[in-house]
Amino acid sequence: MAVQQSRPITIVIAEKNPLLQSSLIKLFSGDDRFAVAAVTSDGERFIEVVDKTPFDVGVIGWEMPYLDGRGVLQTLRARVDAPRLIVYTGSPNPDVPRQAMTLGAAGFCSKREPPEQLLDTIIAVAAGRMVFPFIDVSSLASDPLAGLTPRERELLAALAGGLTNQQMAGQLDISLNTVKFHLKNLYDKLGVGNRAQAVAFYLKGRESR
């Protein structure tokens, strides 16, 4: 829902770094176009705010404790009344903007950009626009497997081969927790909820090549 600029854009921030939290509050408090409704340090608390407080735009980190940016987007993507979300991160991973777009974010801004870039992004997103660096959107539709890491591709092939989590951990020489971590990311990227759906996705992708 687009915001009319006759009133401030209400913002909720999810940022794990206390120093950056303070900097963002200072940035917004000096500009009457914005009003900070709440500041949280992780994704779980951000979701709690969403459940209790209406606001226009969420500015969320990508790497956060308890529930990361991917998890926040995954949680809110089906809600019709969800605020528009901007991923604001210093992650060097060039695939993050594509993942954020795929999961329903309305915008992306790198922490390496000047602060004014974040303000411009928020204004554009509040007005109903999408703001992302260049992404080859044809690859989103043609090959959703393109965004997987080599490790995630290995795990997907192992899933298709019928291996259990324990067997994958032994075969790849990684811990069971690491397997579960990679599988969670894998499911999120593919937009599936379990291993059976992931295997179906993998087999369908192989058939279409």
Coordinates of C-alpha atoms in Angstrom, one line a residue:
M1 CA 0.0 0.0 0.0
A2 CA 1.5 3.3 -1.1
V3 CA 2.1 6.0 1.6
Q4 CA 1.0 9.5 0.9
Q5 CA 3.8 11.9 1.8
S6 CA 1.4 14.2 3.8
R7 CA 2.4 12.1 6.8
P8 CA 5.7 10.5 8.0
I9 CA 6.6 7.1 6.8
T10 CA 6.5 4.8 9.8
I11 CA 9.5 2.5 10.1
V12 CA 10.5 -0.5 12.2
I13 CA 14.2 -1.5 12.2
A14 CA 15.6 -5.0 12.7
E15 CA 19.4 -4.6 13.2
K16 CA 21.7 -6.7 15.4
N17 CA 24.4 -4.1 15.7
P18 CA 23.7 -1.6 18.6
L19 CA 26.0 1.1 17.1
L20 CA 24.2 0.9 13.7
Q21 CA 20.8 0.9 15.5
S22 CA 21.8 4.2 17.1
S23 CA 23.1 5.6 13.8
L24 CA 19.8 4.7 12.0
I25 CA 17.7 6.3 14.8
K26 CA 19.7 9.4 14.5
L27 CA 19.4 9.4 10.7
F28 CA 15.6 9.1 10.8
S29 CA 15.0 11.4 13.7
G30 CA 16.7 14.2 11.8
D31 CA 14.3 13.9 8.9
D32 CA 10.6 14.7 9.4
R33 CA 9.6 12.5 6.4
F34 CA 10.2 9.5 8.7
A35 CA 9.0 8.2 12.1
V36 CA 10.6 5.2 13.8
A37 CA 7.9 3.1 15.5
A38 CA 10.3 0.4 17.0
V39 CA 13.8 -0.9 16.9
T40 CA 14.5 -4.6 17.3
S41 CA 17.8 -6.6 17.4
D42 CA 16.6 -9.8 15.7
G43 CA 14.0 -11.2 13.4
E44 CA 11.9 -12.9 16.0
R45 CA 11.3 -9.6 17.8
F46 CA 10.6 -7.9 14.5
I47 CA 7.8 -10.4 13.8
E48 CA 6.4 -9.7 17.3
V49 CA 6.3 -6.0 16.4
V50 CA 4.6 -6.8 13.1
D51 CA 1.9 -8.7 15.0
K52 CA 1.2 -5.8 17.4
T53 CA 2.0 -2.5 15.6
P54 CA 1.0 -1.3 12.1
F55 CA 3.7 0.4 10.2
D56 CA 4.7 1.2 6.6
V57 CA 8.2 -0.1 5.9
G58 CA 10.5 -2.6 7.7
V59 CA 14.2 -2.2 7.4
I60 CA 15.7 -5.6 8.2
G61 CA 19.2 -7.1 8.3
W62 CA 20.0 -10.3 6.4
E63 CA 22.2 -11.9 9.0
M64 CA 20.4 -11.7 12.4
P65 CA 20.2 -14.0 15.4
Y66 CA 17.2 -16.3 16.1
L67 CA 15.5 -15.5 12.8
D68 CA 17.5 -14.0 9.9
G69 CA 16.3 -11.8 7.0
R70 CA 15.4 -14.8 4.9
G71 CA 13.3 -16.2 7.7
V72 CA 11.5 -12.9 8.2
L73 CA 10.6 -12.7 4.6
Q74 CA 9.5 -16.4 4.5
T75 CA 7.3 -15.8 7.6
L76 CA 5.6 -12.7 6.2
R77 CA 5.4 -13.5 2.4
A78 CA 1.8 -14.9 2.6
R79 CA 0.4 -12.1 4.8
V80 CA -1.8 -9.7 2.9
D81 CA -1.4 -6.9 5.5
A82 CA 2.4 -7.3 5.9
P83 CA 4.5 -4.1 5.8
R84 CA 6.8 -3.6 2.8
L85 CA 10.3 -4.8 3.6
I86 CA 13.7 -3.6 2.7
V87 CA 16.8 -5.8 3.2
Y88 CA 19.6 -3.6 4.5
T89 CA 22.8 -5.5 4.8
G90 CA 26.6 -5.4 4.5
S91 CA 26.7 -9.0 3.2
P92 CA 29.2 -9.4 0.4
N93 CA 27.1 -12.3 -1.1
P94 CA 26.0 -11.0 -4.6
D95 CA 23.1 -13.4 -4.6
V96 CA 21.3 -11.8 -1.6
P97 CA 19.4 -9.2 -3.6
R98 CA 18.0 -12.0 -5.8
Q99 CA 17.1 -14.1 -2.8
A100 CA 15.4 -11.1 -1.2
M101 CA 13.4 -10.4 -4.3
T102 CA 12.4 -14.0 -4.7
L103 CA 11.1 -14.1 -1.1
G104 CA 9.0 -11.0 -1.5
A105 CA 11.1 -8.1 -0.3
A106 CA 10.2 -4.7 -1.8
G107 CA 13.7 -3.3 -1.8
F108 CA 17.4 -3.9 -1.1
C109 CA 20.1 -1.5 0.0
S110 CA 23.7 -2.2 0.8
K111 CA 25.3 -0.8 3.9
R112 CA 28.2 0.2 1.7
E113 CA 26.0 2.8 0.1
P114 CA 25.7 6.4 1.5
P115 CA 22.9 6.7 4.1
E116 CA 21.0 8.9 1.7
Q117 CA 20.6 5.8 -0.5
L118 CA 18.6 4.1 2.3
L119 CA 16.4 7.1 2.7
D120 CA 15.7 7.2 -1.1
T121 CA 15.0 3.5 -1.1
I122 CA 12.5 3.8 1.8
I123 CA 10.6 6.7 0.1
A124 CA 10.4 4.7 -3.1
V125 CA 9.2 1.5 -1.4
A126 CA 6.7 3.4 0.7
A127 CA 5.3 4.9 -2.6
G128 CA 4.7 1.4 -3.9
R129 CA 7.9 0.9 -6.0
M130 CA 10.4 -2.0 -6.0
V131 CA 14.1 -1.0 -5.5
F132 CA 16.8 -3.5 -6.3
P133 CA 20.2 -3.4 -7.9
F134 CA 20.3 -5.0 -11.4
I135 CA 19.2 -8.6 -11.3
D136 CA 18.8 -10.8 -14.3
V137 CA 15.1 -11.6 -13.7
S138 CA 15.0 -14.1 -16.5
S139 CA 17.2 -16.4 -14.4
L140 CA 14.6 -16.2 -11.6
A141 CA 12.0 -17.8 -13.8
S142 CA 14.1 -20.1 -15.9
D143 CA 16.4 -21.7 -13.3
P144 CA 15.6 -21.3 -9.6
L145 CA 18.4 -23.7 -8.9
A146 CA 20.9 -21.1 -10.2
G147 CA 21.0 -19.4 -6.8
L148 CA 22.1 -22.5 -4.9
T149 CA 25.6 -22.8 -3.5
P150 CA 27.8 -25.8 -4.5
R151 CA 27.2 -27.3 -1.1
E152 CA 23.4 -26.9 -1.4
R153 CA 23.5 -28.5 -4.8
E154 CA 25.4 -31.5 -3.3
L155 CA 22.8 -31.8 -0.6
L156 CA 19.9 -31.6 -3.1
A157 CA 21.4 -34.4 -5.2
A158 CA 21.9 -36.4 -2.0
L159 CA 18.3 -35.8 -1.0
A160 CA 17.2 -37.0 -4.4
G161 CA 19.3 -40.1 -3.9
G162 CA 17.3 -40.9 -0.7
L163 CA 20.1 -40.2 1.8
T164 CA 19.1 -39.4 5.4
N165 CA 20.5 -36.3 7.2
Q166 CA 22.9 -38.6 9.1
Q167 CA 24.1 -40.3 5.9
M168 CA 24.6 -36.9 4.2
A169 CA 26.6 -35.7 7.2
G170 CA 28.9 -38.7 7.0
Q171 CA 29.3 -38.6 3.2
L172 CA 30.1 -34.8 3.1
D173 CA 32.1 -34.9 6.4
I174 CA 30.1 -32.2 8.0
S175 CA 28.1 -32.1 11.3
L176 CA 24.4 -33.0 11.4
N177 CA 23.6 -29.4 12.5
T178 CA 25.4 -28.1 9.5
V179 CA 23.4 -30.4 7.2
K180 CA 20.2 -29.1 8.9
F181 CA 21.4 -25.5 8.4
H182 CA 22.1 -26.0 4.7
L183 CA 18.8 -27.8 4.2
K184 CA 16.9 -24.9 5.8
N185 CA 18.6 -22.4 3.4
L186 CA 18.0 -24.8 0.5
Y187 CA 14.2 -25.1 1.2
D188 CA 13.9 -21.3 1.6
K189 CA 15.6 -20.6 -1.7
L190 CA 13.4 -23.1 -3.5
G191 CA 10.3 -22.0 -1.7
V192 CA 9.5 -25.5 -0.5
G193 CA 8.6 -26.8 2.9
N194 CA 10.2 -30.3 3.1
R195 CA 12.6 -32.8 1.5
A196 CA 9.9 -34.5 -0.6
Q197 CA 9.0 -31.1 -2.2
A198 CA 12.7 -30.3 -2.7
V199 CA 13.3 -33.6 -4.4
A200 CA 10.3 -33.1 -6.7
F201 CA 11.7 -29.6 -7.6
Y202 CA 15.1 -31.1 -8.3
L203 CA 13.7 -33.9 -10.6
K204 CA 11.5 -31.4 -12.4
G205 CA 14.5 -29.2 -13.0
R206 CA 16.5 -32.0 -14.5
E207 CA 13.7 -33.1 -16.8
S208 CA 13.4 -29.5 -18.2
R209 CA 17.1 -29.4 -19.2

